[in-house]
PDB file of C-alpha atoms in Angstrom:
ATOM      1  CA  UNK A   1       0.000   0.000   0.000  1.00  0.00           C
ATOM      2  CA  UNK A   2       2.725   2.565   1.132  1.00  0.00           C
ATOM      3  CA  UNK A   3       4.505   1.617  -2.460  1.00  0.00           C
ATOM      4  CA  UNK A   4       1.532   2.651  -4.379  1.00  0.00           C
ATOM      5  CA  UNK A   5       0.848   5.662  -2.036  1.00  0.00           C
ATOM      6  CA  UNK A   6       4.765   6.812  -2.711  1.00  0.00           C
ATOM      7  CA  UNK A   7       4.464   5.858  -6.270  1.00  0.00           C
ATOM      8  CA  UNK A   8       1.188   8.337  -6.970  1.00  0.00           C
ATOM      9  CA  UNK A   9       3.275  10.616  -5.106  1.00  0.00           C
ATOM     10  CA  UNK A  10       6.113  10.981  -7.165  1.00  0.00           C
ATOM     11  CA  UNK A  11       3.821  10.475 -10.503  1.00  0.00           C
ATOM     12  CA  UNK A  12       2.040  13.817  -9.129  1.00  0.00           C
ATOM     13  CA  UNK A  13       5.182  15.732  -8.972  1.00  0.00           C
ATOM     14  CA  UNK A  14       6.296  14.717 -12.276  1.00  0.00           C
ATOM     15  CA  UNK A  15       3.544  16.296 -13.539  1.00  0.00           C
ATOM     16  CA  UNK A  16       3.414  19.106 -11.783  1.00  0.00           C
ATOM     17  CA  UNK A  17       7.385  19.705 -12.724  1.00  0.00           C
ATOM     18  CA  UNK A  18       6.155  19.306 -16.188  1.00  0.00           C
ATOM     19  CA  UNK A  19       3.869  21.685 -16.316  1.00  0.00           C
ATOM     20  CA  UNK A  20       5.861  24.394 -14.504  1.00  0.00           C
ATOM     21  CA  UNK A  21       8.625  23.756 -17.285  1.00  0.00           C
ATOM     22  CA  UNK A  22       6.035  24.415 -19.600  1.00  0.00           C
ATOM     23  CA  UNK A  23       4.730  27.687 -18.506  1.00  0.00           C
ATOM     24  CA  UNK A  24       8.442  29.125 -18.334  1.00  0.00           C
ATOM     25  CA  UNK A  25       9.038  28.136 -22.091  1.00  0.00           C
ATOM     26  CA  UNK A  26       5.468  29.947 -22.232  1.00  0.00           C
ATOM     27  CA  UNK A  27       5.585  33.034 -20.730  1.00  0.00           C
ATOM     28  CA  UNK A  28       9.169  33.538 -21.274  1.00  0.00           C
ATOM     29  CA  UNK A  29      10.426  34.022 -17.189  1.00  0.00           C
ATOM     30  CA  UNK A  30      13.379  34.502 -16.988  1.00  0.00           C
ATOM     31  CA  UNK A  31      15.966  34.267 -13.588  1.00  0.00           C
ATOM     32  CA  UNK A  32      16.883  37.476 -11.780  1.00  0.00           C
ATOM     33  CA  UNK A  33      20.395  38.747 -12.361  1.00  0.00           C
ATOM     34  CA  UNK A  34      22.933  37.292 -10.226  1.00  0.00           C
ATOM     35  CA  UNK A  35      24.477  40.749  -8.821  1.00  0.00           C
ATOM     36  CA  UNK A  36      28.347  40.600  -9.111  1.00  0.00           C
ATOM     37  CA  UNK A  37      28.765  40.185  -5.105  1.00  0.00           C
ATOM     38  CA  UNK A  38      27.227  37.313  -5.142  1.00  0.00           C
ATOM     39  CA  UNK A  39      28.612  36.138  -8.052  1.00  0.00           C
ATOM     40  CA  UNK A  40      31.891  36.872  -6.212  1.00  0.00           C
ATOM     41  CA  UNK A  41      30.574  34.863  -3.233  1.00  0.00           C
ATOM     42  CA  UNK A  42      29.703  32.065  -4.945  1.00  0.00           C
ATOM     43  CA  UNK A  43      32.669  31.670  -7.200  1.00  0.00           C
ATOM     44  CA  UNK A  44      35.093  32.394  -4.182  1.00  0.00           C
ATOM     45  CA  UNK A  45      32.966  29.524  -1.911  1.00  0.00           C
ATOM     46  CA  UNK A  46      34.101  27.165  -4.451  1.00  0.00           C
ATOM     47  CA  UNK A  47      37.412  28.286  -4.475  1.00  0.00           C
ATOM     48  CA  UNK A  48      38.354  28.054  -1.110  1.00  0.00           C
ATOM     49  CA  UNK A  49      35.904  25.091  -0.272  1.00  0.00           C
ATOM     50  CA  UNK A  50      39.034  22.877  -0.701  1.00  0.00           C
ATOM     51  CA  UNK A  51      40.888  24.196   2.511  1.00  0.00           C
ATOM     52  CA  UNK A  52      38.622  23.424   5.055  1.00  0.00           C
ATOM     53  CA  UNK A  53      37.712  19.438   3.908  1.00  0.00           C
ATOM     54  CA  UNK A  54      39.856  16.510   4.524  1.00  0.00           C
ATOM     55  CA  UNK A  55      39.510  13.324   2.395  1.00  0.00           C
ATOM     56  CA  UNK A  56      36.590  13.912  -0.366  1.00  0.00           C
ATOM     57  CA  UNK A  57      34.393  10.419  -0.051  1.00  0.00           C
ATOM     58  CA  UNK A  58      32.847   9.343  -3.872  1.00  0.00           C
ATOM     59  CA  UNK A  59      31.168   7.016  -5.518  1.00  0.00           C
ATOM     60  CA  UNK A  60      32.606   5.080  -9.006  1.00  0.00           C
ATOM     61  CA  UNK A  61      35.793   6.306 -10.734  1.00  0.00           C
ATOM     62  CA  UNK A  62      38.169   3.453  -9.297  1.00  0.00           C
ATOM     63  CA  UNK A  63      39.869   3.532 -12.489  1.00  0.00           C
ATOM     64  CA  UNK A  64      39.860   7.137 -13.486  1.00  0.00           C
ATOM     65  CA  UNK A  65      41.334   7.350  -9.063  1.00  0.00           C
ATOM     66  CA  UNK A  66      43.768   4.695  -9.890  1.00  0.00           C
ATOM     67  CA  UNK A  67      44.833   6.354 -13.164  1.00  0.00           C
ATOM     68  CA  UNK A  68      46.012   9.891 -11.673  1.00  0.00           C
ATOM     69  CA  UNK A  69      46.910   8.420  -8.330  1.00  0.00           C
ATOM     70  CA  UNK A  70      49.482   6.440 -10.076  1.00  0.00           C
ATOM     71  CA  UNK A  71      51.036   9.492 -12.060  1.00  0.00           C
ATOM     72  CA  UNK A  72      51.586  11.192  -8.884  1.00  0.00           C
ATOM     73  CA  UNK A  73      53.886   8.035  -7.845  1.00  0.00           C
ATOM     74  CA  UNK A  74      57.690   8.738  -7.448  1.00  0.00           C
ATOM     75  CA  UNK A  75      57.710  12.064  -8.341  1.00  0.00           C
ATOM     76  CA  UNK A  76      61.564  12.527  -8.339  1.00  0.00           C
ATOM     77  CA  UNK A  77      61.939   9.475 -10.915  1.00  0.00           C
ATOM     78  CA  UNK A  78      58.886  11.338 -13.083  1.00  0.00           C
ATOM     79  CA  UNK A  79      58.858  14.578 -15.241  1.00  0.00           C
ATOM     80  CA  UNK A  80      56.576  17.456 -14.905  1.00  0.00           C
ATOM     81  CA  UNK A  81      53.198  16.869 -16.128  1.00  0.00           C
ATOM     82  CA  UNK A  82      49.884  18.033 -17.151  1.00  0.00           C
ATOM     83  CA  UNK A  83      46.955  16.101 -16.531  1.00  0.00           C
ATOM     84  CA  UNK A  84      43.486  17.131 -18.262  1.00  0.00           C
ATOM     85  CA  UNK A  85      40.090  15.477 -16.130  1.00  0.00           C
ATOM     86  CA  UNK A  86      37.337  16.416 -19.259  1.00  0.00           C
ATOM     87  CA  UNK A  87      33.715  15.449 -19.433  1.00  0.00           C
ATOM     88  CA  UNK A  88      30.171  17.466 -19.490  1.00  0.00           C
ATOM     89  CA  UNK A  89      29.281  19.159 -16.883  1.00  0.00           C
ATOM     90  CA  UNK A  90      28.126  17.189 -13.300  1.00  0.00           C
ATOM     91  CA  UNK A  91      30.544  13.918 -14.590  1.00  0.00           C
ATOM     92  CA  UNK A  92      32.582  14.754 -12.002  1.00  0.00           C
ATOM     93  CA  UNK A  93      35.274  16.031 -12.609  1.00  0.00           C
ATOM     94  CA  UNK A  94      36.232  18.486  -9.705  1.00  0.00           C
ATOM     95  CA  UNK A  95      35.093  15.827  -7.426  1.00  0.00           C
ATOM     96  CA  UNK A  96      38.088  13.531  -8.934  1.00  0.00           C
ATOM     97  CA  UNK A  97      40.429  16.668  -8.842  1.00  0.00           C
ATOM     98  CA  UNK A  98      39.466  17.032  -4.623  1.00  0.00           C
ATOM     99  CA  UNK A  99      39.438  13.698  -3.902  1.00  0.00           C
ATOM    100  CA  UNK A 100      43.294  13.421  -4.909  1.00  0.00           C
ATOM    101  CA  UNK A 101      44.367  16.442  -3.662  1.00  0.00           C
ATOM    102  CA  UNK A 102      42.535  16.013  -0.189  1.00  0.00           C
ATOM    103  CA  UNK A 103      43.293  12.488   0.073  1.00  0.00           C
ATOM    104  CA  UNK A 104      46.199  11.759   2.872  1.00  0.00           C
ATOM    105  CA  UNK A 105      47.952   9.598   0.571  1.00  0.00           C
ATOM    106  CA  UNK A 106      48.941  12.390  -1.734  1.00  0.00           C
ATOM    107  CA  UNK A 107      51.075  13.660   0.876  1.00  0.00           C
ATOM    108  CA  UNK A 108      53.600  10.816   0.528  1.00  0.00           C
ATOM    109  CA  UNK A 109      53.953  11.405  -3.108  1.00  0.00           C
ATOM    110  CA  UNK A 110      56.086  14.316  -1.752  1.00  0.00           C
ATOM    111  CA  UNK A 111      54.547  17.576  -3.090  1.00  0.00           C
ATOM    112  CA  UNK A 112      56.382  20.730  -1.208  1.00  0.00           C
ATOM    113  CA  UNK A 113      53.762  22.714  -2.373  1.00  0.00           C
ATOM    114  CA  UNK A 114      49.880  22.603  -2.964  1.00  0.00           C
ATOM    115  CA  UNK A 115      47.091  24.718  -4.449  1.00  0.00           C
ATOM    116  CA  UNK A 116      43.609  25.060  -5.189  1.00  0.00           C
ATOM    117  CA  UNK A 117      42.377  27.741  -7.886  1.00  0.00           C
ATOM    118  CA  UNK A 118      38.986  27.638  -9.280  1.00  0.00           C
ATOM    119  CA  UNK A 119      39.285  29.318 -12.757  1.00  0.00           C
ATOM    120  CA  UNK A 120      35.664  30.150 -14.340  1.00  0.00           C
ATOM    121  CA  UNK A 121      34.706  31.156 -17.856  1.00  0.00           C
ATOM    122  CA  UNK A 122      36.166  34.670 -17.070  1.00  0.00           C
ATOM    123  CA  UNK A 123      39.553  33.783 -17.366  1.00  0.00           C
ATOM    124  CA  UNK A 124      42.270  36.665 -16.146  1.00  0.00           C
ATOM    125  CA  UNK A 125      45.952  35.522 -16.172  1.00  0.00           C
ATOM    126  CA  UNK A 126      46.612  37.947 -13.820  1.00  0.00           C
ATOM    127  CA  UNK A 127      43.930  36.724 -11.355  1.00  0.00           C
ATOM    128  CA  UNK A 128      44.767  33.176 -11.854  1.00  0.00           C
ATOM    129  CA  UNK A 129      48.024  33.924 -11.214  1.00  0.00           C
ATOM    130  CA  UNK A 130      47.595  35.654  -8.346  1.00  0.00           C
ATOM    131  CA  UNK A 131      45.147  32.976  -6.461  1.00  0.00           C
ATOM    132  CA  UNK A 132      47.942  30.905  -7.049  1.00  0.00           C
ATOM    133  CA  UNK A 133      50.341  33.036  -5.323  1.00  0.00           C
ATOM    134  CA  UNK A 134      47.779  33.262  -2.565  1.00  0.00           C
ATOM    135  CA  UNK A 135      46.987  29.828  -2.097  1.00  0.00           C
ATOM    136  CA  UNK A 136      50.797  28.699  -1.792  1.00  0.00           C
ATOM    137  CA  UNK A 137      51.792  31.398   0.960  1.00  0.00           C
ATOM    138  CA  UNK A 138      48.793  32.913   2.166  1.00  0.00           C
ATOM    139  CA  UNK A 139      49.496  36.390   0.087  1.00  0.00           C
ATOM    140  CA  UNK A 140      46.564  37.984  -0.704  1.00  0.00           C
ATOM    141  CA  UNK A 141      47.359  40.331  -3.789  1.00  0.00           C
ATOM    142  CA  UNK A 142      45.731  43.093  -5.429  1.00  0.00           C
ATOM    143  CA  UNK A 143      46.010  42.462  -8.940  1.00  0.00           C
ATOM    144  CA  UNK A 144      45.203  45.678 -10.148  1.00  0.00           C
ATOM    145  CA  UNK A 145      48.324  47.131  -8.464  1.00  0.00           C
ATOM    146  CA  UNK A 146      50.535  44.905  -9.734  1.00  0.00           C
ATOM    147  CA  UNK A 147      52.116  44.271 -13.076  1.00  0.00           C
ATOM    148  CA  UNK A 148      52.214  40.646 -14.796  1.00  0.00           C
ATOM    149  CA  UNK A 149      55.739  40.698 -14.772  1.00  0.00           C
ATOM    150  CA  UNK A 150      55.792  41.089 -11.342  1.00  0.00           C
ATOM    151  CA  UNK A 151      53.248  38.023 -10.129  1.00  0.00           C
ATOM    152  CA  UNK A 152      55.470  35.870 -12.987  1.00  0.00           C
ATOM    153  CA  UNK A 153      58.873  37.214 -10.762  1.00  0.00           C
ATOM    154  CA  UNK A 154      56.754  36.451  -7.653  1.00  0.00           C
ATOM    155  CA  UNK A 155      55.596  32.984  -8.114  1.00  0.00           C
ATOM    156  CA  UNK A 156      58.753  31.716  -9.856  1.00  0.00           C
ATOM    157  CA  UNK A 157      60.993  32.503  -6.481  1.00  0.00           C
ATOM    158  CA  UNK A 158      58.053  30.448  -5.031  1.00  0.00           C
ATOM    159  CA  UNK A 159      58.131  27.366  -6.586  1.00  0.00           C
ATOM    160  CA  UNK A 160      61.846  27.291  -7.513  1.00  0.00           C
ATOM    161  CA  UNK A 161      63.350  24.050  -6.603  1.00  0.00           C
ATOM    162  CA  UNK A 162      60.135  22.997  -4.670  1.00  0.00           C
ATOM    163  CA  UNK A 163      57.939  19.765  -6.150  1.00  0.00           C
ATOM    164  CA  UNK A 164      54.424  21.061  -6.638  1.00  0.00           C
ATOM    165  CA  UNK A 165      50.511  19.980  -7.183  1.00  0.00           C
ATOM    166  CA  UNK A 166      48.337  22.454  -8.406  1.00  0.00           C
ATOM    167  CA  UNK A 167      44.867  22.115  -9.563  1.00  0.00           C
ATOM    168  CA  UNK A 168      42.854  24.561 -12.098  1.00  0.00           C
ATOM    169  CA  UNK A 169      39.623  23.914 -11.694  1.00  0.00           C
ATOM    170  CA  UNK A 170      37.181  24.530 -14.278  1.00  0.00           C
ATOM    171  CA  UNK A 171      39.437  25.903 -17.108  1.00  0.00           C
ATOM    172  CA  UNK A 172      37.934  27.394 -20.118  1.00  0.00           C
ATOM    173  CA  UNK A 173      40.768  29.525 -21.737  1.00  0.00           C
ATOM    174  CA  UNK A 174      41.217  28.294 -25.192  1.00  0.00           C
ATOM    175  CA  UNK A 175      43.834  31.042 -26.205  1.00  0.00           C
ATOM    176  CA  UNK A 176      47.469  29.295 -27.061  1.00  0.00           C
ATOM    177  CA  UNK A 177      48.961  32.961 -26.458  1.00  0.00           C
ATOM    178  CA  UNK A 178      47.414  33.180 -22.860  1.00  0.00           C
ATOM    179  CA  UNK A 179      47.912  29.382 -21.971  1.00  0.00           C
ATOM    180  CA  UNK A 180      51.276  29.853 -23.430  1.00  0.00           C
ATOM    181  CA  UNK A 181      52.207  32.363 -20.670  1.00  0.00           C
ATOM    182  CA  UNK A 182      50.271  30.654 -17.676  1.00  0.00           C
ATOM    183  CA  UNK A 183      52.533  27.525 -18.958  1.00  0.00           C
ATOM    184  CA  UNK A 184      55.829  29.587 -18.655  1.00  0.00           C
ATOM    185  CA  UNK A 185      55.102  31.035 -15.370  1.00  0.00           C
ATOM    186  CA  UNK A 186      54.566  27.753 -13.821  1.00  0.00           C
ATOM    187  CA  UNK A 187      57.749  25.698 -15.262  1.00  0.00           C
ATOM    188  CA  UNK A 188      59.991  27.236 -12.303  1.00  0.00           C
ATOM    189  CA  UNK A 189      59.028  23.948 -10.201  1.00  0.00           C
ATOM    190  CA  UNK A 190      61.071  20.847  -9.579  1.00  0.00           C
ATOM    191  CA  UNK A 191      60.788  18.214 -11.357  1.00  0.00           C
ATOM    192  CA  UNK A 192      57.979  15.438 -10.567  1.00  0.00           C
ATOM    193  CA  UNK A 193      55.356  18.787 -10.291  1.00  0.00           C
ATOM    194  CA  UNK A 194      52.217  17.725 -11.242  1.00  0.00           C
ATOM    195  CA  UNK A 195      48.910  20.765 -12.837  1.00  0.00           C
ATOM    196  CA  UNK A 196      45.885  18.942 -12.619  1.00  0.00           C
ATOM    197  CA  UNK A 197      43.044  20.919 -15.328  1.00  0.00           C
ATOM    198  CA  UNK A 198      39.023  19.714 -15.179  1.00  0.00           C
ATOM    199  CA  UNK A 199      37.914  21.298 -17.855  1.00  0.00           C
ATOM    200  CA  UNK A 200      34.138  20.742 -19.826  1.00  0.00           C
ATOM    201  CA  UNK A 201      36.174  21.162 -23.517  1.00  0.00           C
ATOM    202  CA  UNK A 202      38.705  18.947 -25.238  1.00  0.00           C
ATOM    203  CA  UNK A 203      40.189  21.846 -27.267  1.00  0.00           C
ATOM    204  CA  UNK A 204      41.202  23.473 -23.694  1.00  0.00           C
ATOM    205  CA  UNK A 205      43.005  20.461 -22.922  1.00  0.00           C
ATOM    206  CA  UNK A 206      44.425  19.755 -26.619  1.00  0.00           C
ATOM    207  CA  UNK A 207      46.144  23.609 -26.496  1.00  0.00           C
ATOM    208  CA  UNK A 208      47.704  23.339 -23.141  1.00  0.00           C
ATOM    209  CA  UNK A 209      49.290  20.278 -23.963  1.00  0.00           C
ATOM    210  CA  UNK A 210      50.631  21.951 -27.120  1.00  0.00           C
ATOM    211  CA  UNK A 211      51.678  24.821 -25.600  1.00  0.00           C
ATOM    212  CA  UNK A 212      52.880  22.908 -22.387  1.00  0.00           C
ATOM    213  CA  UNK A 213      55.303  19.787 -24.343  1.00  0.00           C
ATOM    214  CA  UNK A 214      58.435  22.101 -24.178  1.00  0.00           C
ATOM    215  CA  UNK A 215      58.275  22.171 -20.379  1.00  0.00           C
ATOM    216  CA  UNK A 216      55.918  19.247 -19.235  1.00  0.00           C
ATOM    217  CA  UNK A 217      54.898  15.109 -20.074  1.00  0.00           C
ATOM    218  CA  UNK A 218      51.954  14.933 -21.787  1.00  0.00           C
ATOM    219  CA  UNK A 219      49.598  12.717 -20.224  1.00  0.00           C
ATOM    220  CA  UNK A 220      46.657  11.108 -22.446  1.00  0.00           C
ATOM    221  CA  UNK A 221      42.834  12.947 -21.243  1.00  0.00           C
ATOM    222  CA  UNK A 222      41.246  11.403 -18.964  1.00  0.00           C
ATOM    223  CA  UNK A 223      37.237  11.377 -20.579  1.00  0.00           C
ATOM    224  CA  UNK A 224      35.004  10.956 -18.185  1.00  0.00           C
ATOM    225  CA  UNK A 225      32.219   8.923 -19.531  1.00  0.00           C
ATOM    226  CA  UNK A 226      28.259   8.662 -17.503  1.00  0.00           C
ATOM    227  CA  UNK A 227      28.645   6.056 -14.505  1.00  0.00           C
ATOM    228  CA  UNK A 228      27.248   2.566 -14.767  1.00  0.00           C
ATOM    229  CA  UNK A 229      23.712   2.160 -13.258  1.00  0.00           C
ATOM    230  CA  UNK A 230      25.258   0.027 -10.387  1.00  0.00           C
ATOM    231  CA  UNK A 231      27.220   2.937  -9.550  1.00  0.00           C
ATOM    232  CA  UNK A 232      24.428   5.607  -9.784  1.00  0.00           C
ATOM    233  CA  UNK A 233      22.025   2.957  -7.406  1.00  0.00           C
ATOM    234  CA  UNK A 234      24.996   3.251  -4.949  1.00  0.00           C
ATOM    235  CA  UNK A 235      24.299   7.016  -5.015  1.00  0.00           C
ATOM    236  CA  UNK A 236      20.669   6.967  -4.815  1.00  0.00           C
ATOM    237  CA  UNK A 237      19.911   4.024  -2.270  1.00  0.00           C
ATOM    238  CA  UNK A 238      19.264   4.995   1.503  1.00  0.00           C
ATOM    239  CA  UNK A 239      22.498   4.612   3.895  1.00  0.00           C
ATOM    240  CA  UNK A 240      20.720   5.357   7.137  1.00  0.00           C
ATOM    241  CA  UNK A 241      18.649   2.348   7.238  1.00  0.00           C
ATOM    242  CA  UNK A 242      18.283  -1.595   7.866  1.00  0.00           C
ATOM    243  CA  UNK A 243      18.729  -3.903   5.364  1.00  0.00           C
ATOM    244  CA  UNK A 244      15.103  -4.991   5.744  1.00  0.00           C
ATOM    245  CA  UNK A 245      13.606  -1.865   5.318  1.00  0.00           C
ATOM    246  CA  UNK A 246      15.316  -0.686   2.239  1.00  0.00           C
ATOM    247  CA  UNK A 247      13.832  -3.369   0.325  1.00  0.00           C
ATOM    248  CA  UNK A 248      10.735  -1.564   0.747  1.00  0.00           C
ATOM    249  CA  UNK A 249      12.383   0.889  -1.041  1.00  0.00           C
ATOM    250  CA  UNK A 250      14.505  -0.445  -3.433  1.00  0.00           C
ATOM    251  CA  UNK A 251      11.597  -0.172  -6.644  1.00  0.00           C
ATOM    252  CA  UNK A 252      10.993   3.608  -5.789  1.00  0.00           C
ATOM    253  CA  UNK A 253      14.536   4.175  -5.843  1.00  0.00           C
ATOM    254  CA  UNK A 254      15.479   2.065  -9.190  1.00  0.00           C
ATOM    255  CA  UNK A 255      12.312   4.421 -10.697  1.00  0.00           C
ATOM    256  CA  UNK A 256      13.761   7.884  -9.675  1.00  0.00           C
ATOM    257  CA  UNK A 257      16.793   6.886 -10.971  1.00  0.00           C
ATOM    258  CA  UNK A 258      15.760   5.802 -14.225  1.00  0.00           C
ATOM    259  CA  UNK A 259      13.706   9.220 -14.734  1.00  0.00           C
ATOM    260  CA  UNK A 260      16.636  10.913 -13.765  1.00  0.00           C
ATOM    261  CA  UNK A 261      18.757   9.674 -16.288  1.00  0.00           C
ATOM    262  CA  UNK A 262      15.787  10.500 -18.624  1.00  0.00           C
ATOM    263  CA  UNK A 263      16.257  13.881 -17.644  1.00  0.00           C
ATOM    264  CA  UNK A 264      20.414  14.182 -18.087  1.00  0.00           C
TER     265      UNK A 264
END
């Protein structure tokens, strides 16, 4: 009875979902603005939500885990690389990126240095720069009072001779001048450093291996590809109770996450 109850339930909200979606292609609504400081907010939460987590716990990508974890393995006996996560948006791909730079084990692979920068579709070398500069010794740098030359001088007495792991997350910059100079600015570090790039486009990761194969390995992409449906049931089935109650719900779950595939 409670099955059929919960399954009327959800058919009910489906509908109503559907016919909200509707009326907004209708009537043309459209979101209010974002206003810049919360844009600013927002994009700066993201950035910084690395510092304050320890090890990021996911579901699926063993192999895609395996794959970087094992690049970051004896650094000293290793060249510089680049590695490119890439997939659609909501694959997963910063979730990867935290989960092996939080991870305890990735401080044995014997990185001096560490940093987080979330990137954006607004790209500004001298921004990125700076967060970077931030990130690895706690500078916090106006970037319209300083020249490029300057945060290139900057980082490159910061990293010199150390072994580094630095992540740019979501890159969009497809410009081989621009990704030329963030490239340049960040071959100062030992050998073994590792940049990690999620990125949403191919071509972002195809120029900044071009631009990067004077200084840096070139590692194949890692694609991302959607996750098996034993892997999205691990997602969507109930942790918080007894084995004989979520049978009860096992067929409600299996159906929401069948129409939510239907709707990715």
């Amino acid at each position: 009875m409670m099955r059929i109850t919960m399954s009327n339930k959800m058919r009910s909200i489906r509908l109503q979902l559907d016919r909200i979606a509707d009326d907004v292609k209708k009537f043309n609504f459209l979101l209010p603005p974002v206003s810049s400081i919360e844009q600013a907010n927002n994009e700066r939460g993201r950035e910084t939500y690395i510092g304050a987590r320890d090890d990021v716990q996911m579901v699926g990508r063993e192999k895609e885990k395996k794959h970087i974890l094992k690049l970051f393995q004896n650094n000293g006996d290793r060249e510089s690389s680049i590695i490119a996560i890439v997939g659609l948006g909501g694959m997963g791909k910063t979730t990867i990126a935290k989960f092996v730079y939080t991870l305890k084990e990735s401080n044995e692979f014997h990185f001096d240095l560490k940093a987080w920068v979330y990137v954006s579709m607004d790209f500004k070398l001298e921004k990125v720069i700076a967060d970077i500069i931030s990130e690895l010794d706690g500078r916090i740098i106006p970037v319209k009072d300083v020249t490029l030359q300057h945060l290139k001088s900057q980082l490159e007495n910061i990293l010199y001779g150390k072994v580094y792991l630095i992540v740019l997350d979501d890159l969009w910059e497809e410009s081989k001048h621009t990704m030329k100079e963030l490239v340049d600015m960040l071959q100062s570090g030992k050998k073994g450093s590792k940049i990690v790039v999620t990125t949403r486009s191919e071509n972002v990761a195809s120029t900044l291996f071009d631009v990067g194969s004077s200084h840096f390995h070139l590692v194949e992409q890692i694609k991302l590809e959607g996750l098996s449906d034993d892997e999205c049931w691990s997602i969507m089935k109930p942790h918080n109770l007894g084995d004989d109650q979520i049978i009860d719900f096992v067929d409600i779950g299996k159906k929401l996450q069948n129409y939510a595939m239907e709707y990715l």
